């Protein structure tokens, strides 16, 4: 499962019912069961609608619905998006129990990624959100638009939300990613050191051996029985078939094509 789930979409701008649907979506995210409500309010909306210095939305939900409906009627794309975590990751990144303030702080830190991913200047980026404390997948809905948008969009490249999700993962789990890569690289280098050490010892061992001892080693210890001639012929045939697929030049394994590497690995294991 992904560390962060992100998706975004919008209703067709040219449909007559879209403004009303966008307004109703605000009611849905702000008041549905599980929405973390604002103190003294019947909704849980927060965002950058009125004053960029605070994320508080103290207006009635109908006021926010009217703003979204009006912007939609002007031909602006009203994007709907969701950021979601597994319960385990939510506990790490948003806290346990999850609070509205924790969600606000996280979205405040990451909202620029969504704006930049959609090529919207922060000065023109307006958004409203509501967090839902759903046990199986705690999430936050974010509705946003470009205040200065003049050309209607009928399609957005699917790569846009994918890139946004990737950047959200890097930002939100920055410390965990660093720790993971450090541990992974440490193991990689440790394995390489052990291999080099073992290889060095083995080579030193061979250097001290006489030809007779070396012959005995290869005949007795490596092959308890004489290798089957038919099997050797089969392996040689396999090897030369693979050789035909390797361009002239360096035969270093790291430079080979992935499919050729797979064939060689399979042959070595066999």
mmCIF file of C-alpha atoms in Angstrom:
data_model
loop_
_atom_site.group_PDB
_atom_site.id
_atom_site.type_symbol
_atom_site.label_atom_id
_atom_site.label_comp_id
_atom_site.label_asym_id
_atom_site.label_seq_id
_atom_site.Cartn_x
_atom_site.Cartn_y
_atom_site.Cartn_z
ATOM 1 C CA UNK A 1 0.000 0.000 0.000
ATOM 2 C CA UNK A 2 1.239 3.459 -0.827
ATOM 3 C CA UNK A 3 2.467 5.664 2.015
ATOM 4 C CA UNK A 4 0.177 8.442 0.750
ATOM 5 C CA UNK A 5 -2.926 8.130 -1.397
ATOM 6 C CA UNK A 6 -3.778 11.144 -3.580
ATOM 7 C CA UNK A 7 -6.309 11.654 -6.342
ATOM 8 C CA UNK A 8 -8.003 14.625 -7.985
ATOM 9 C CA UNK A 9 -10.800 15.113 -10.467
ATOM 10 C CA UNK A 10 -13.433 17.664 -11.528
ATOM 11 C CA UNK A 11 -16.933 17.794 -12.917
ATOM 12 C CA UNK A 12 -17.304 18.833 -16.596
ATOM 13 C CA UNK A 13 -17.171 22.619 -16.713
ATOM 14 C CA UNK A 14 -19.724 22.966 -19.533
ATOM 15 C CA UNK A 15 -22.534 20.990 -17.909
ATOM 16 C CA UNK A 16 -25.334 23.164 -16.523
ATOM 17 C CA UNK A 17 -25.615 21.083 -13.338
ATOM 18 C CA UNK A 18 -21.912 21.342 -12.464
ATOM 19 C CA UNK A 19 -22.103 24.564 -10.355
ATOM 20 C CA UNK A 20 -24.811 23.074 -8.120
ATOM 21 C CA UNK A 21 -22.946 19.763 -7.859
ATOM 22 C CA UNK A 22 -19.746 21.564 -6.847
ATOM 23 C CA UNK A 23 -21.655 23.505 -4.201
ATOM 24 C CA UNK A 24 -23.236 20.313 -2.848
ATOM 25 C CA UNK A 25 -19.820 18.705 -2.681
ATOM 26 C CA UNK A 26 -18.825 21.404 -0.190
ATOM 27 C CA UNK A 27 -21.826 20.482 1.972
ATOM 28 C CA UNK A 28 -20.864 16.810 1.704
ATOM 29 C CA UNK A 29 -17.217 17.149 2.768
ATOM 30 C CA UNK A 30 -18.045 19.646 5.522
ATOM 31 C CA UNK A 31 -20.965 17.936 7.223
ATOM 32 C CA UNK A 32 -21.000 14.230 6.397
ATOM 33 C CA UNK A 33 -20.629 11.728 9.281
ATOM 34 C CA UNK A 34 -16.967 11.480 10.295
ATOM 35 C CA UNK A 35 -16.130 15.084 9.392
ATOM 36 C CA UNK A 36 -14.126 16.744 12.162
ATOM 37 C CA UNK A 37 -16.293 19.774 12.953
ATOM 38 C CA UNK A 38 -15.112 23.260 13.841
ATOM 39 C CA UNK A 39 -15.826 24.380 17.373
ATOM 40 C CA UNK A 40 -19.310 25.891 17.581
ATOM 41 C CA UNK A 41 -20.044 25.104 13.905
ATOM 42 C CA UNK A 42 -22.007 22.425 12.078
ATOM 43 C CA UNK A 43 -19.235 21.987 9.523
ATOM 44 C CA UNK A 44 -15.506 21.206 9.522
ATOM 45 C CA UNK A 45 -14.308 23.447 6.689
ATOM 46 C CA UNK A 46 -10.936 25.176 6.724
ATOM 47 C CA UNK A 47 -8.710 26.656 4.039
ATOM 48 C CA UNK A 48 -7.615 29.772 2.181
ATOM 49 C CA UNK A 49 -10.791 31.533 1.063
ATOM 50 C CA UNK A 50 -10.977 34.831 2.869
ATOM 51 C CA UNK A 51 -7.642 35.517 4.550
ATOM 52 C CA UNK A 52 -4.354 33.829 3.667
ATOM 53 C CA UNK A 53 -3.033 34.428 7.207
ATOM 54 C CA UNK A 54 -5.456 31.958 8.779
ATOM 55 C CA UNK A 55 -7.061 28.705 7.700
ATOM 56 C CA UNK A 56 -10.139 29.224 9.817
ATOM 57 C CA UNK A 57 -13.489 29.307 8.012
ATOM 58 C CA UNK A 58 -15.919 30.935 10.425
ATOM 59 C CA UNK A 59 -18.583 31.615 7.803
ATOM 60 C CA UNK A 60 -21.672 29.482 7.448
ATOM 61 C CA UNK A 61 -21.377 26.552 5.089
ATOM 62 C CA UNK A 62 -23.937 28.133 2.724
ATOM 63 C CA UNK A 63 -21.598 31.102 2.264
ATOM 64 C CA UNK A 64 -18.791 28.794 1.176
ATOM 65 C CA UNK A 65 -21.149 26.868 -1.097
ATOM 66 C CA UNK A 66 -22.189 30.120 -2.773
ATOM 67 C CA UNK A 67 -18.543 31.095 -3.395
ATOM 68 C CA UNK A 68 -17.796 27.744 -5.026
ATOM 69 C CA UNK A 69 -20.982 27.860 -7.079
ATOM 70 C CA UNK A 70 -20.188 31.365 -8.334
ATOM 71 C CA UNK A 71 -16.616 30.410 -9.310
ATOM 72 C CA UNK A 72 -17.964 27.375 -11.111
ATOM 73 C CA UNK A 73 -20.486 29.508 -13.002
ATOM 74 C CA UNK A 74 -17.605 31.736 -14.111
ATOM 75 C CA UNK A 75 -16.128 28.730 -15.933
ATOM 76 C CA UNK A 76 -13.386 27.935 -13.469
ATOM 77 C CA UNK A 77 -12.474 24.295 -12.923
ATOM 78 C CA UNK A 78 -13.376 23.322 -9.385
ATOM 79 C CA UNK A 79 -10.991 20.496 -8.549
ATOM 80 C CA UNK A 80 -11.832 17.880 -5.965
ATOM 81 C CA UNK A 81 -8.961 16.038 -4.337
ATOM 82 C CA UNK A 82 -8.301 13.621 -1.507
ATOM 83 C CA UNK A 83 -5.210 12.896 0.585
ATOM 84 C CA UNK A 84 -5.470 9.662 2.539
ATOM 85 C CA UNK A 85 -3.311 7.541 4.867
ATOM 86 C CA UNK A 86 -3.483 4.097 6.341
ATOM 87 C CA UNK A 87 -4.438 4.223 10.046
ATOM 88 C CA UNK A 88 -0.828 3.377 10.977
ATOM 89 C CA UNK A 89 0.683 6.158 8.862
ATOM 90 C CA UNK A 90 -1.991 8.607 9.981
ATOM 91 C CA UNK A 91 -1.085 7.927 13.610
ATOM 92 C CA UNK A 92 2.563 8.726 12.800
ATOM 93 C CA UNK A 93 1.974 11.833 10.700
ATOM 94 C CA UNK A 94 -1.258 13.340 12.028
ATOM 95 C CA UNK A 95 -1.292 11.973 15.558
ATOM 96 C CA UNK A 96 -3.501 9.753 17.634
ATOM 97 C CA UNK A 97 -6.220 10.708 18.249
ATOM 98 C CA UNK A 98 -6.351 12.749 15.031
ATOM 99 C CA UNK A 99 -7.301 16.390 15.464
ATOM 100 C CA UNK A 100 -8.445 19.041 13.012
ATOM 101 C CA UNK A 101 -5.483 21.220 14.016
ATOM 102 C CA UNK A 102 -3.038 18.447 13.085
ATOM 103 C CA UNK A 103 -4.667 18.031 9.675
ATOM 104 C CA UNK A 104 -4.607 21.803 9.140
ATOM 105 C CA UNK A 105 -0.899 21.974 9.899
ATOM 106 C CA UNK A 106 -0.066 19.069 7.590
ATOM 107 C CA UNK A 107 -2.102 20.480 4.684
ATOM 108 C CA UNK A 108 -0.684 23.961 5.260
ATOM 109 C CA UNK A 109 2.823 22.519 4.821
ATOM 110 C CA UNK A 110 1.960 20.482 1.711
ATOM 111 C CA UNK A 111 -0.628 22.599 -0.141
ATOM 112 C CA UNK A 112 2.004 24.280 -2.317
ATOM 113 C CA UNK A 113 2.776 20.902 -3.909
ATOM 114 C CA UNK A 114 -0.812 20.637 -5.154
ATOM 115 C CA UNK A 115 -0.802 24.214 -6.468
ATOM 116 C CA UNK A 116 2.519 23.840 -8.288
ATOM 117 C CA UNK A 117 1.524 20.432 -9.627
ATOM 118 C CA UNK A 118 -1.472 22.063 -11.314
ATOM 119 C CA UNK A 119 0.509 25.113 -12.509
ATOM 120 C CA UNK A 120 -1.403 27.506 -10.268
ATOM 121 C CA UNK A 121 0.363 30.422 -8.600
ATOM 122 C CA UNK A 122 -0.027 30.435 -4.839
ATOM 123 C CA UNK A 123 -1.368 33.992 -5.021
ATOM 124 C CA UNK A 124 -4.204 32.683 -7.242
ATOM 125 C CA UNK A 125 -4.683 29.355 -5.479
ATOM 126 C CA UNK A 126 -7.904 29.201 -3.464
ATOM 127 C CA UNK A 127 -8.899 26.120 -1.536
ATOM 128 C CA UNK A 128 -11.195 24.771 1.139
ATOM 129 C CA UNK A 129 -10.863 21.444 2.932
ATOM 130 C CA UNK A 130 -12.418 19.157 5.519
ATOM 131 C CA UNK A 131 -10.861 16.214 7.376
ATOM 132 C CA UNK A 132 -12.728 12.944 7.865
ATOM 133 C CA UNK A 133 -11.727 10.679 10.720
ATOM 134 C CA UNK A 134 -12.639 7.424 8.976
ATOM 135 C CA UNK A 135 -11.090 4.493 10.934
ATOM 136 C CA UNK A 136 -9.980 2.474 7.873
ATOM 137 C CA UNK A 137 -8.480 5.416 5.928
ATOM 138 C CA UNK A 138 -8.233 8.813 7.647
ATOM 139 C CA UNK A 139 -8.355 11.423 4.893
ATOM 140 C CA UNK A 140 -8.887 15.037 3.975
ATOM 141 C CA UNK A 141 -10.920 16.421 1.078
ATOM 142 C CA UNK A 142 -9.510 19.506 -0.646
ATOM 143 C CA UNK A 143 -11.485 21.578 -3.155
ATOM 144 C CA UNK A 144 -9.404 24.109 -5.082
ATOM 145 C CA UNK A 145 -9.377 26.379 -8.119
ATOM 146 C CA UNK A 146 -7.343 28.998 -9.951
ATOM 147 C CA UNK A 147 -8.718 32.444 -9.148
ATOM 148 C CA UNK A 148 -7.358 33.838 -12.427
ATOM 149 C CA UNK A 149 -8.283 30.933 -14.683
ATOM 150 C CA UNK A 150 -9.716 32.124 -17.996
ATOM 151 C CA UNK A 151 -9.524 29.040 -20.227
ATOM 152 C CA UNK A 152 -11.717 26.098 -19.280
ATOM 153 C CA UNK A 153 -10.077 22.690 -18.967
ATOM 154 C CA UNK A 154 -11.832 19.559 -20.152
ATOM 155 C CA UNK A 155 -8.946 17.192 -19.371
ATOM 156 C CA UNK A 156 -5.963 16.973 -17.049
ATOM 157 C CA UNK A 157 -3.069 14.589 -17.711
ATOM 158 C CA UNK A 158 -3.277 11.598 -15.310
ATOM 159 C CA UNK A 159 0.438 12.065 -14.629
ATOM 160 C CA UNK A 160 -0.375 15.264 -12.703
ATOM 161 C CA UNK A 161 -1.856 13.555 -9.601
ATOM 162 C CA UNK A 162 0.797 10.829 -9.831
ATOM 163 C CA UNK A 163 3.585 13.419 -9.643
ATOM 164 C CA UNK A 164 1.807 15.237 -6.817
ATOM 165 C CA UNK A 165 1.482 11.989 -4.856
ATOM 166 C CA UNK A 166 5.184 11.268 -5.320
ATOM 167 C CA UNK A 167 6.166 14.694 -4.014
ATOM 168 C CA UNK A 168 3.767 14.367 -1.086
ATOM 169 C CA UNK A 169 5.407 11.080 -0.114
ATOM 170 C CA UNK A 170 8.876 12.643 -0.285
ATOM 171 C CA UNK A 171 7.834 15.661 1.786
ATOM 172 C CA UNK A 172 5.652 13.990 4.393
ATOM 173 C CA UNK A 173 7.906 10.967 4.921
ATOM 174 C CA UNK A 174 11.230 12.760 4.432
ATOM 175 C CA UNK A 175 12.775 11.485 7.688
ATOM 176 C CA UNK A 176 11.587 7.914 7.146
ATOM 177 C CA UNK A 177 12.912 7.917 3.564
ATOM 178 C CA UNK A 178 16.335 9.120 4.688
ATOM 179 C CA UNK A 179 16.505 6.419 7.336
ATOM 180 C CA UNK A 180 15.411 3.759 4.843
ATOM 181 C CA UNK A 181 18.016 4.724 2.246
ATOM 182 C CA UNK A 182 20.747 4.963 4.868
ATOM 183 C CA UNK A 183 19.958 1.466 6.131
ATOM 184 C CA UNK A 184 19.628 0.099 2.612
ATOM 185 C CA UNK A 185 22.945 1.578 1.513
ATOM 186 C CA UNK A 186 24.603 0.411 4.725
ATOM 187 C CA UNK A 187 23.527 -3.172 4.006
ATOM 188 C CA UNK A 188 24.616 -2.863 0.390
ATOM 189 C CA UNK A 189 28.094 -1.698 1.350
ATOM 190 C CA UNK A 190 28.320 -4.281 4.129
ATOM 191 C CA UNK A 191 27.507 -7.050 1.658
ATOM 192 C CA UNK A 192 30.077 -5.707 -0.774
ATOM 193 C CA UNK A 193 32.737 -5.566 1.968
ATOM 194 C CA UNK A 194 32.017 -9.111 3.082
ATOM 195 C CA UNK A 195 32.179 -10.338 -0.496
ATOM 196 C CA UNK A 196 35.485 -8.566 -1.134
ATOM 197 C CA UNK A 197 36.926 -9.889 2.103
ATOM 198 C CA UNK A 198 35.876 -13.446 1.381
ATOM 199 C CA UNK A 199 37.126 -13.227 -2.204
ATOM 200 C CA UNK A 200 40.485 -11.882 -1.017
ATOM 201 C CA UNK A 201 40.901 -14.697 1.493
ATOM 202 C CA UNK A 202 39.976 -17.268 -1.117
ATOM 203 C CA UNK A 203 42.436 -15.862 -3.657
ATOM 204 C CA UNK A 204 45.217 -15.826 -1.042
ATOM 205 C CA UNK A 205 44.375 -19.428 -0.237
ATOM 206 C CA UNK A 206 44.650 -20.392 -3.916
ATOM 207 C CA UNK A 207 47.983 -18.575 -4.323
ATOM 208 C CA UNK A 208 49.582 -20.777 -1.669
ATOM 209 C CA UNK A 209 48.411 -23.993 -3.286
ATOM 210 C CA UNK A 210 50.553 -26.168 -5.534
ATOM 211 C CA UNK A 211 49.307 -27.240 -8.947
ATOM 212 C CA UNK A 212 48.636 -30.715 -7.579
ATOM 213 C CA UNK A 213 46.592 -29.332 -4.657
ATOM 214 C CA UNK A 214 44.683 -27.038 -7.025
ATOM 215 C CA UNK A 215 43.935 -29.941 -9.350
ATOM 216 C CA UNK A 216 42.705 -31.976 -6.401
ATOM 217 C CA UNK A 217 40.543 -29.077 -5.250
ATOM 218 C CA UNK A 218 38.843 -28.614 -8.608
ATOM 219 C CA UNK A 219 38.363 -32.314 -9.217
ATOM 220 C CA UNK A 220 37.332 -33.451 -5.783
ATOM 221 C CA UNK A 221 35.826 -30.537 -3.866
ATOM 222 C CA UNK A 222 34.065 -28.741 -6.675
ATOM 223 C CA UNK A 223 32.891 -31.850 -8.529
ATOM 224 C CA UNK A 224 32.356 -34.970 -6.479
ATOM 225 C CA UNK A 225 31.528 -36.719 -9.761
ATOM 226 C CA UNK A 226 32.665 -36.052 -13.302
ATOM 227 C CA UNK A 227 30.289 -33.549 -14.934
ATOM 228 C CA UNK A 228 27.823 -35.036 -17.366
ATOM 229 C CA UNK A 229 29.011 -34.363 -20.906
ATOM 230 C CA UNK A 230 25.484 -33.989 -22.279
ATOM 231 C CA UNK A 231 24.626 -31.478 -19.587
ATOM 232 C CA UNK A 232 27.800 -29.500 -20.283
ATOM 233 C CA UNK A 233 26.896 -29.470 -23.964
ATOM 234 C CA UNK A 234 23.422 -28.197 -23.093
ATOM 235 C CA UNK A 235 24.803 -25.423 -20.861
ATOM 236 C CA UNK A 236 27.322 -24.397 -23.523
ATOM 237 C CA UNK A 237 24.569 -24.171 -26.102
ATOM 238 C CA UNK A 238 22.520 -21.983 -23.749
ATOM 239 C CA UNK A 239 25.521 -19.755 -23.100
ATOM 240 C CA UNK A 240 26.316 -19.215 -26.778
ATOM 241 C CA UNK A 241 22.651 -18.433 -27.500
ATOM 242 C CA UNK A 242 22.817 -15.696 -24.897
ATOM 243 C CA UNK A 243 26.157 -14.500 -26.277
ATOM 244 C CA UNK A 244 24.486 -13.778 -29.627
ATOM 245 C CA UNK A 245 22.242 -11.234 -27.890
ATOM 246 C CA UNK A 246 25.168 -9.307 -26.399
ATOM 247 C CA UNK A 247 26.587 -6.468 -28.565
ATOM 248 C CA UNK A 248 30.280 -6.429 -29.332
ATOM 249 C CA UNK A 249 32.338 -4.545 -26.788
ATOM 250 C CA UNK A 250 32.356 -4.709 -23.016
ATOM 251 C CA UNK A 251 30.886 -7.869 -21.503
ATOM 252 C CA UNK A 252 30.399 -6.334 -18.067
ATOM 253 C CA UNK A 253 27.209 -7.578 -16.476
ATOM 254 C CA UNK A 254 26.091 -4.106 -15.379
ATOM 255 C CA UNK A 255 25.978 -2.893 -18.994
ATOM 256 C CA UNK A 256 23.779 -5.724 -20.300
ATOM 257 C CA UNK A 257 20.107 -5.372 -21.160
ATOM 258 C CA UNK A 258 17.669 -6.448 -18.400
ATOM 259 C CA UNK A 259 16.334 -9.441 -20.380
ATOM 260 C CA UNK A 260 19.887 -10.678 -21.079
ATOM 261 C CA UNK A 261 20.754 -10.284 -17.394
ATOM 262 C CA UNK A 262 17.719 -12.411 -16.482
ATOM 263 C CA UNK A 263 18.778 -15.145 -18.886
ATOM 264 C CA UNK A 264 22.322 -15.198 -17.511
ATOM 265 C CA UNK A 265 21.076 -15.330 -13.924
ATOM 266 C CA UNK A 266 18.785 -18.212 -14.849
ATOM 267 C CA UNK A 267 21.668 -20.047 -16.517
ATOM 268 C CA UNK A 268 23.980 -19.557 -13.518
ATOM 269 C CA UNK A 269 21.311 -20.866 -11.136
ATOM 270 C CA UNK A 270 20.735 -23.872 -13.362
#
